[in-house]
Short mmCIF file of C-alpha atoms and ligand atoms in Angstrom, two decimals:
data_model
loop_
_atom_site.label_atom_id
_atom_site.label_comp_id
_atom_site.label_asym_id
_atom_site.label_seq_id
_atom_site.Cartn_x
_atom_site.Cartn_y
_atom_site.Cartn_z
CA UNK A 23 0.00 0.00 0.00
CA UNK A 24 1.00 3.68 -0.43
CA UNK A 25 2.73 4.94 2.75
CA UNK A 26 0.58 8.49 2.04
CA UNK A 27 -2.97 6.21 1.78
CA UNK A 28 -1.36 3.84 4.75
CA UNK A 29 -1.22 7.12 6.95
CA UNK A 30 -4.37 8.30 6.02
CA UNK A 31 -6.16 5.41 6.99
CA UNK A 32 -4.39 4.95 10.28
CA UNK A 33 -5.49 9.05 10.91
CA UNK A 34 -9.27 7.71 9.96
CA UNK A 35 -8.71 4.73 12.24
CA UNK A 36 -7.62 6.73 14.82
CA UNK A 37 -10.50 9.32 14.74
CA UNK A 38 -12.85 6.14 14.77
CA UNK A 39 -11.21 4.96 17.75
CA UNK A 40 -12.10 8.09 19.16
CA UNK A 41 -15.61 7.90 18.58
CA UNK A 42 -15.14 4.51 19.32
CA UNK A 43 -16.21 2.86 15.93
CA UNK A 44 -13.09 1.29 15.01
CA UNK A 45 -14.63 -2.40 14.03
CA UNK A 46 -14.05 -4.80 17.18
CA UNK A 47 -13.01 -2.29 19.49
CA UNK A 48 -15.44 -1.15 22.12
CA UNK A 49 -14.97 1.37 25.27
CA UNK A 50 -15.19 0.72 28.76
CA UNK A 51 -18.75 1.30 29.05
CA UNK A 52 -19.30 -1.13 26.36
CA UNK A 53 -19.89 -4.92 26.88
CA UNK A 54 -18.25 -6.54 24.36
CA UNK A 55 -18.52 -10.10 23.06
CA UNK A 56 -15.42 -12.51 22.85
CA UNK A 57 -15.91 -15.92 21.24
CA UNK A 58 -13.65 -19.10 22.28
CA UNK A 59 -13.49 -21.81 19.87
CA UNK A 60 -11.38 -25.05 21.06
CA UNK A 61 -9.96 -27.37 19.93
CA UNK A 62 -12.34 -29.68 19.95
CA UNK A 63 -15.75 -29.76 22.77
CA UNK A 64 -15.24 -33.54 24.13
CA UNK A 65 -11.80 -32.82 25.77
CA UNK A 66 -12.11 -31.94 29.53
CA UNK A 67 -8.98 -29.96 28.86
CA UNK A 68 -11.07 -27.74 26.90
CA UNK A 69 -13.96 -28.09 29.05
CA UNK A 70 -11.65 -26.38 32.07
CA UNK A 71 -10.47 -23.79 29.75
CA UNK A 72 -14.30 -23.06 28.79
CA UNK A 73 -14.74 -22.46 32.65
CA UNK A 74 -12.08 -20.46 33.02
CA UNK A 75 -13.50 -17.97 30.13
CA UNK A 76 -16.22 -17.89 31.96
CA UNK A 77 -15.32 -16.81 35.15
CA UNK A 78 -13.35 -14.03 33.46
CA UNK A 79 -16.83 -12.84 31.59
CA UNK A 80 -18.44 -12.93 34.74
CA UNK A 81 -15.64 -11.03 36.12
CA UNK A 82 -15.99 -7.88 33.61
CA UNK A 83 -19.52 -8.15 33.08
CA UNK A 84 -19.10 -9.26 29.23
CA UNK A 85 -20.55 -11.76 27.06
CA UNK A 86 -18.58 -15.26 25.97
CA UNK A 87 -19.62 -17.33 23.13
CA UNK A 88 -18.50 -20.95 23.00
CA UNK A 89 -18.57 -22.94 19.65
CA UNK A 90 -16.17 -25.68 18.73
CA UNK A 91 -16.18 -28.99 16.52
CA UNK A 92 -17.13 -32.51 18.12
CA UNK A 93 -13.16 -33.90 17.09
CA UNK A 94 -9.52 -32.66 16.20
CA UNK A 95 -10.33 -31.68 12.51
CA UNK A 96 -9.13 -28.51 10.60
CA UNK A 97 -12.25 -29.12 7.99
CA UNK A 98 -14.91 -29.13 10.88
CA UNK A 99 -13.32 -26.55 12.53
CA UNK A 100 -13.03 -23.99 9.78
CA UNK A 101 -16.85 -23.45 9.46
CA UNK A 102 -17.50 -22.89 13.03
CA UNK A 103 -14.89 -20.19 12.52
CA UNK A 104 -16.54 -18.75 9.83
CA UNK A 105 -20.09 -18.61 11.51
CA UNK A 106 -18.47 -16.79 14.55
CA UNK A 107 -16.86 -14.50 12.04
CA UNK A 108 -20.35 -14.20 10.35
CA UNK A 109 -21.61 -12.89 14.28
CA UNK A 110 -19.35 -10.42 14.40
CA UNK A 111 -18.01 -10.89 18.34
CA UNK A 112 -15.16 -8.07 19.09
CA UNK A 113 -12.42 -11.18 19.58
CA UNK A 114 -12.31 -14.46 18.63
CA UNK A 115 -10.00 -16.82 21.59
CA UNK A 116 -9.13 -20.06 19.38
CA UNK A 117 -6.84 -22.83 19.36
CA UNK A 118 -6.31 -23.70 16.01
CA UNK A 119 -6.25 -27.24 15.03
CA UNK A 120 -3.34 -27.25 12.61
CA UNK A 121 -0.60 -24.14 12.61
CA UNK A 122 -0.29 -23.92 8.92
CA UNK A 123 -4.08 -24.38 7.77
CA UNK A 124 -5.81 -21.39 9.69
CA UNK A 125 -3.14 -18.87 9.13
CA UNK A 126 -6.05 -17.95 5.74
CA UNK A 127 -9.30 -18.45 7.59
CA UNK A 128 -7.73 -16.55 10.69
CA UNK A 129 -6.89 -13.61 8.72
CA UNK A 130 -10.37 -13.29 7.55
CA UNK A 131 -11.40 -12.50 10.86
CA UNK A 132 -8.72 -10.08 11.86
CA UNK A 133 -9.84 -8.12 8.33
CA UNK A 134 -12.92 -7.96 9.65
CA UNK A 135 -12.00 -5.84 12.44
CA UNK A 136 -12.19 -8.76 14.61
CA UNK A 137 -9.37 -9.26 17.75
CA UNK A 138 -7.56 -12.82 17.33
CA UNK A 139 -6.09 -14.19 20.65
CA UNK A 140 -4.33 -17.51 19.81
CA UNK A 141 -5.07 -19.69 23.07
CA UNK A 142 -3.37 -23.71 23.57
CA UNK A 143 -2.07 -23.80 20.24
CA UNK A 144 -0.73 -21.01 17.84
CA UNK A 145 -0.57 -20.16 14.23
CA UNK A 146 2.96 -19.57 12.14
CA UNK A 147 5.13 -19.95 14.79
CA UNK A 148 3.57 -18.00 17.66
CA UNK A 149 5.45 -15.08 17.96
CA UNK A 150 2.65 -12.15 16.81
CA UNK A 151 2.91 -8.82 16.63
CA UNK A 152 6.58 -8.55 15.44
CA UNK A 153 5.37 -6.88 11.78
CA UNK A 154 7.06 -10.12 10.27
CA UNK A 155 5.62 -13.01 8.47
CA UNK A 156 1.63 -13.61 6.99
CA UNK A 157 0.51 -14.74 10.64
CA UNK A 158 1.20 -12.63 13.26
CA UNK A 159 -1.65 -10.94 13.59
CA UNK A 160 -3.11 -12.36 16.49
CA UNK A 161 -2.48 -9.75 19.46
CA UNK A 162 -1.65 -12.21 21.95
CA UNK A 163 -0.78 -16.19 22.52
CA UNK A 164 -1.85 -17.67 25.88
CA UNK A 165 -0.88 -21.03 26.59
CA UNK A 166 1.60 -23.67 28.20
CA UNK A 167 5.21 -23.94 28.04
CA UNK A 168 4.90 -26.91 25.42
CA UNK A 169 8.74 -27.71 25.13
CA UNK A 170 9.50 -27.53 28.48
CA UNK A 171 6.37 -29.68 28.99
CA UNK A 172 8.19 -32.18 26.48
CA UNK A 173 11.15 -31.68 27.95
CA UNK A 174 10.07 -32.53 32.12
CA UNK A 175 8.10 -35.59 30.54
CA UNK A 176 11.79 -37.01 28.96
CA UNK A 177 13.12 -36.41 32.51
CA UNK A 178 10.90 -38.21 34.53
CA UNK A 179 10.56 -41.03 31.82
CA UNK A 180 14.26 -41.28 31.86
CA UNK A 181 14.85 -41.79 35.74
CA UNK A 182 11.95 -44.48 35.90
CA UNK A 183 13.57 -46.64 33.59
CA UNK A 184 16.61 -46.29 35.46
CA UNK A 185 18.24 -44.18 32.37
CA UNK A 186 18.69 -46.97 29.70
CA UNK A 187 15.87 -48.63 27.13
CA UNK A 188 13.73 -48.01 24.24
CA UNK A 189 10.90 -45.19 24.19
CA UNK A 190 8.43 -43.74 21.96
CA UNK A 191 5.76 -40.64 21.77
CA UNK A 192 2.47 -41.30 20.99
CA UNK A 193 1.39 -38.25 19.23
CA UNK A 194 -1.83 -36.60 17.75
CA UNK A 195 -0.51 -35.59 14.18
CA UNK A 196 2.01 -33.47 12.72
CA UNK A 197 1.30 -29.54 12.38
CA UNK A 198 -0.50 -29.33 15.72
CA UNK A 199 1.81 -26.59 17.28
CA UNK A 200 1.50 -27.69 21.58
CA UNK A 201 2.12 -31.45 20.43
CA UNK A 202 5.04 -30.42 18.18
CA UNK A 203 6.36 -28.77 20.53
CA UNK A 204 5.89 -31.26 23.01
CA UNK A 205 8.00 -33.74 21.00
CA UNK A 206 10.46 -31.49 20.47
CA UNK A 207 11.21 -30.74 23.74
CA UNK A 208 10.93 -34.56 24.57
CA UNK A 209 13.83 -35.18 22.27
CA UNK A 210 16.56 -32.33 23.16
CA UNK A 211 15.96 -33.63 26.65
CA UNK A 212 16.62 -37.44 25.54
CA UNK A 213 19.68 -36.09 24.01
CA UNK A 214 21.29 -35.84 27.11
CA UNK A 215 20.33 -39.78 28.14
CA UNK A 216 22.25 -41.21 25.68
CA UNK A 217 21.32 -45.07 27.37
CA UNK A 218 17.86 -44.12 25.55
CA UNK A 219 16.74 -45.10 22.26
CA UNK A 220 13.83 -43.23 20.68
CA UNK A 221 11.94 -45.01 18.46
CA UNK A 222 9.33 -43.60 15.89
CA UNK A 223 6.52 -40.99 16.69
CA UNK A 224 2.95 -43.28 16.35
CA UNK A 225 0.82 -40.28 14.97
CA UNK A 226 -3.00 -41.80 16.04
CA UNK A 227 -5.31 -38.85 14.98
CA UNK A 228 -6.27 -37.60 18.58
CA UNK A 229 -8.15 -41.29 19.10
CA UNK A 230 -7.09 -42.96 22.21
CA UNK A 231 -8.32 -46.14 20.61
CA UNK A 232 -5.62 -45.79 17.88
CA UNK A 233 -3.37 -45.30 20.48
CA UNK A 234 -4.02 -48.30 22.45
CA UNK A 235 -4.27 -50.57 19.20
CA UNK A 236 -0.30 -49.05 18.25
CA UNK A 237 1.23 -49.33 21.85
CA UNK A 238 0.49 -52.96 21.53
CA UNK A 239 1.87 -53.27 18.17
CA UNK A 240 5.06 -51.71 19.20
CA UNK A 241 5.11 -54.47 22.43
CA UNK A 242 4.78 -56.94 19.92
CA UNK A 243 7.63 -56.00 17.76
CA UNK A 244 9.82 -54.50 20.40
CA UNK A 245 9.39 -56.70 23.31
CA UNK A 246 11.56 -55.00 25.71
CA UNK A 247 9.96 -51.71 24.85
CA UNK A 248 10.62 -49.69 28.35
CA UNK A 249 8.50 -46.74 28.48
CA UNK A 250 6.25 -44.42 25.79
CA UNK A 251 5.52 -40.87 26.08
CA UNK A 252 1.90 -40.25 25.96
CA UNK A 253 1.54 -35.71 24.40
CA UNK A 254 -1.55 -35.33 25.13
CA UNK A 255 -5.07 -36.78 26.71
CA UNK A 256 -6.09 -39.08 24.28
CA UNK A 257 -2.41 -39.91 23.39
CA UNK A 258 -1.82 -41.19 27.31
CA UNK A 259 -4.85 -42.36 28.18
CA UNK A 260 -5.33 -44.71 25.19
CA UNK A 261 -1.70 -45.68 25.74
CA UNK A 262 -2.35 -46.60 29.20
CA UNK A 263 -5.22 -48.11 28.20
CA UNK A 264 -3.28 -50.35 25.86
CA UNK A 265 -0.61 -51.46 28.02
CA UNK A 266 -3.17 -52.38 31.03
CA UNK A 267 -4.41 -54.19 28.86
CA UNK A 268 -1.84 -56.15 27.93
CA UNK A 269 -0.84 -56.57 31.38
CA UNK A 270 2.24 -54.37 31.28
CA UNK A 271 1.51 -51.82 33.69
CA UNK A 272 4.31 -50.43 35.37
CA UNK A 273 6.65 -52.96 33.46
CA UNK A 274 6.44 -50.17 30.17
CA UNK A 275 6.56 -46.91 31.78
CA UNK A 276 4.13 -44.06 30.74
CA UNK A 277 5.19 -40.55 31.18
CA UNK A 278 1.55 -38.99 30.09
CA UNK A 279 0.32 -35.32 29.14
CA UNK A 280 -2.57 -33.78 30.82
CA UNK A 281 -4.92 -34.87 33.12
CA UNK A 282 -8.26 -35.48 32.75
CA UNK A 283 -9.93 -37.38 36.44
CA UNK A 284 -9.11 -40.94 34.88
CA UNK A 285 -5.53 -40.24 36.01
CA UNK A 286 -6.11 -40.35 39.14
CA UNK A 287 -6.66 -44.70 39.13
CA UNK A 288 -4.21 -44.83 36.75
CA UNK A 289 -1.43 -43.32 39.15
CA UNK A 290 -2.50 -44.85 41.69
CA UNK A 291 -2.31 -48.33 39.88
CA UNK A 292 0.76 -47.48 38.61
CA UNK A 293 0.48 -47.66 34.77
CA UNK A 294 1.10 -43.84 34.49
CA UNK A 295 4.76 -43.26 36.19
CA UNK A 296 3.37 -39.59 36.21
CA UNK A 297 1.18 -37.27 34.31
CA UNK A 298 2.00 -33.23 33.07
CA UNK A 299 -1.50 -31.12 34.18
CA UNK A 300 -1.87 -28.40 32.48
CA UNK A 301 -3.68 -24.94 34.01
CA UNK A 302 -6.21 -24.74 31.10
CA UNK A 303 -8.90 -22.79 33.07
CA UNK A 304 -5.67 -19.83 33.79
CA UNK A 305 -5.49 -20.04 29.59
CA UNK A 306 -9.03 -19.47 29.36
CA UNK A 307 -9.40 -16.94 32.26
CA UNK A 308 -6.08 -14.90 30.78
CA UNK A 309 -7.24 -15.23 27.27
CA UNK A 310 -10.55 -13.88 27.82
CA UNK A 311 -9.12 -10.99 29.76
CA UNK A 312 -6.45 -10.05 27.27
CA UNK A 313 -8.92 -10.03 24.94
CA UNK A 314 -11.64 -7.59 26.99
CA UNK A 315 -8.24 -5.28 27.89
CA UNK A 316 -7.38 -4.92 23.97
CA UNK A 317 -11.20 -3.84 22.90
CA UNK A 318 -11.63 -1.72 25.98
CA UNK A 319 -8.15 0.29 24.38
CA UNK A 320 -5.28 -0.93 26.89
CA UNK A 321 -2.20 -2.35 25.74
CA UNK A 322 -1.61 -6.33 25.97
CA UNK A 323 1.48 -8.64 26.18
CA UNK A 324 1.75 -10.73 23.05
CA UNK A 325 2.52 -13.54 25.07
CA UNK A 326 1.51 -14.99 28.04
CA UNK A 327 2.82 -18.18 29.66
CA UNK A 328 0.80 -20.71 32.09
CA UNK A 329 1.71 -23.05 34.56
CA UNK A 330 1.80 -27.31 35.00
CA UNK A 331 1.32 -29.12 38.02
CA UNK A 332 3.36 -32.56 38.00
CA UNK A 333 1.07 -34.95 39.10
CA UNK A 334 2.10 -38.47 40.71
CA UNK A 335 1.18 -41.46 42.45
CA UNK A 336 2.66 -39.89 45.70
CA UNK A 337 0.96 -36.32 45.41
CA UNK A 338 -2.46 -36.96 43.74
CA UNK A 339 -4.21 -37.01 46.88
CA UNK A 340 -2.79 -33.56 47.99
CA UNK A 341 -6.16 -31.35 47.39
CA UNK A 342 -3.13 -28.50 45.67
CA UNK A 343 -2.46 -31.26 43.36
CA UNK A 344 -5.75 -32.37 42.76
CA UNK A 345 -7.26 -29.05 42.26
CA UNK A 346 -5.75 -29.44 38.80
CA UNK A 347 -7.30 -32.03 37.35
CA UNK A 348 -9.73 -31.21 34.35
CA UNK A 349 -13.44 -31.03 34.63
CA UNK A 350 -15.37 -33.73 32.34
CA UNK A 351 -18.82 -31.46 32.26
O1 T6T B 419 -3.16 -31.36 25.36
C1 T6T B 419 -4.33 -30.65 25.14
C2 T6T B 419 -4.02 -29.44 24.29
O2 T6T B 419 -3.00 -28.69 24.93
C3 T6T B 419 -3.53 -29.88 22.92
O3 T6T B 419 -3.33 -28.77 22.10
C4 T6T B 419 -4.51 -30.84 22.28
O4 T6T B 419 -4.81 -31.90 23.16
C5 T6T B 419 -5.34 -31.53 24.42
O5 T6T B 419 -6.54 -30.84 24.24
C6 T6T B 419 -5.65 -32.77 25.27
O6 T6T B 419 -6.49 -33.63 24.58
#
């Protein structure tokens, strides 16, 4: 664009703002409407962050929508995007499905005036708001530390098999940005335990069944298979599912992400060694209020990083510990 017609649009945007029609901004006085789309509805990891939204709406005196697709899928997702678009909310609060594929459909909604706050996962790479790059329009990314997540499951996973053995991830599918990163954090960290082999990443489509069915495959052709990595609900669960099952628990060692309440008999029967919570109500809560401070005109950080409670066999019953796990309604 012309720098002169570039300036004179930011001096029209700027007298809008002051009359306070800029397109997805409001004033105080206003009560704006943020949207949250997650991932997916049936995950009590989105379910907490849902809550957590809400208690922020509640906490301004705004209005949430909530709208997201029945399973992990960027071609179920992208409509529901598009109807929330089509309603015109002042901010949308998503977690993309896939990091590459919404960059486009994202965009539509931030040229329609419309606030983008990436929550969970990210688009491009998750830096925003650095005038680089097609996606970094989003004004903030809330979310867990997903590599050192990765990472602190490799180091537990190591010690319980006493340093030495085969391991693998079970993981949801490539381009999903937290699980990426989650893997990639797993592996740096095995670096430094050279006694461990990684095998290959089972990719199972966010289906725990999938993940049960390829955990016993692998026992079948590695036999002395010694622990698995499980990046996410359905990734553990259906691992630990697989192995109890076959009667390995505690022989291969699960190092599992998130923590939805069916942990809690799985640590205590000891086919999870230990299991990464994630605060996903603090994403929702911090999401929802970065996006009310950006349409009520104060400045926001373009990143904002939440917490993990380690969860094991020997703390689960602390009510600090507990307080973590995910809601299932
Ligand atoms: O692990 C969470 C979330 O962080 C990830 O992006 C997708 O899977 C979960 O929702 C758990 O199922």
């Amino acid at each position: 664009m012309e720098r002169r017609t570039a300036l004179k649009l930011m001096g029209a945007t700027a007298a809008m703002a002051g009359a306070g029609l800029v397109p997805g901004r409001a004033s105080a006085a206003d009560k704006p409407t943020i949207a949250l789309i997650p991932g997916l509805t049936s995950d009590g990891f989105y379910i907490t962050m849902h809550k957590g939204a809400e208690a922020a709406a509640k906490a301004v005196g705004a209005d949430l929508i909530y709208q997201g697709a029945a399973e992990w899928n960027v071609s179920l997702q992208a409509p529901i995007l598009d109807a929330i678009i089509a309603k015109k909310p002042g901010a949308i609060m998503i977690a993309p499905t896939d990091k590459t594929q919404f960059i486009k459909p994202l965009r539509k909604a931030f040229d329609a005036g419309i606030a983008v706050v990436c929550v969970d996962t990210f688009i491009g790479n998750g830096v925003f708001q650095t005038g680089s790059g097609d996606a970094d329009f989003p004004i903030s990314y809330v979310a867990s530390d997903n590599v050192l997540g990765g990472r602190i499951a490799a180091r537990a996973l190591a010690k319980s098999i006493g340093d030495k053995g085969k391991v693998y991830v079970s993981n949801v599918k490539p381009g999903v940005s937290t699980t990426d990163q989650r893997e990639e954090g797993f592996k740096l960290e095995m670096k430094n335990h050279p006694g461990i082999e990684v095998l290959e990443t089972q990719f199972n489509d966010d289906d725990a069944n999938k993940a049960a069915a390829q955990v016993q495959a692998v026992m079948g052709r590695v036999p002395d298979l010694a622990g698995v990595f499980g990046a996410n609900l359905f990734s553990a669960t259906g691992t630990a599912n697989g192995v109890k099952q076959a009667g390995k628990s505690g022989v291969v060692k699960i190092a599992g992400f998130d923590a939805p309440e069916s942990v809690v008999a799985l640590l205590k029967d000891g086919t999870f060694e230990l299991t990464i919570a994630q605060h996903p109500a603090e994403i929702g809560y911090f999401g929802y209020i970065v996006a009310y401070a950006h349409l009520t005109g104060n400045p926001v950080p373009t990143a904002i990083g939440t917490g993990f409670t380690v969860m094991t066999k020997g703390n689960i019953d602390d009510p600090n510990v507990s307080r973590f796990l995910y809601k299932s309604s």
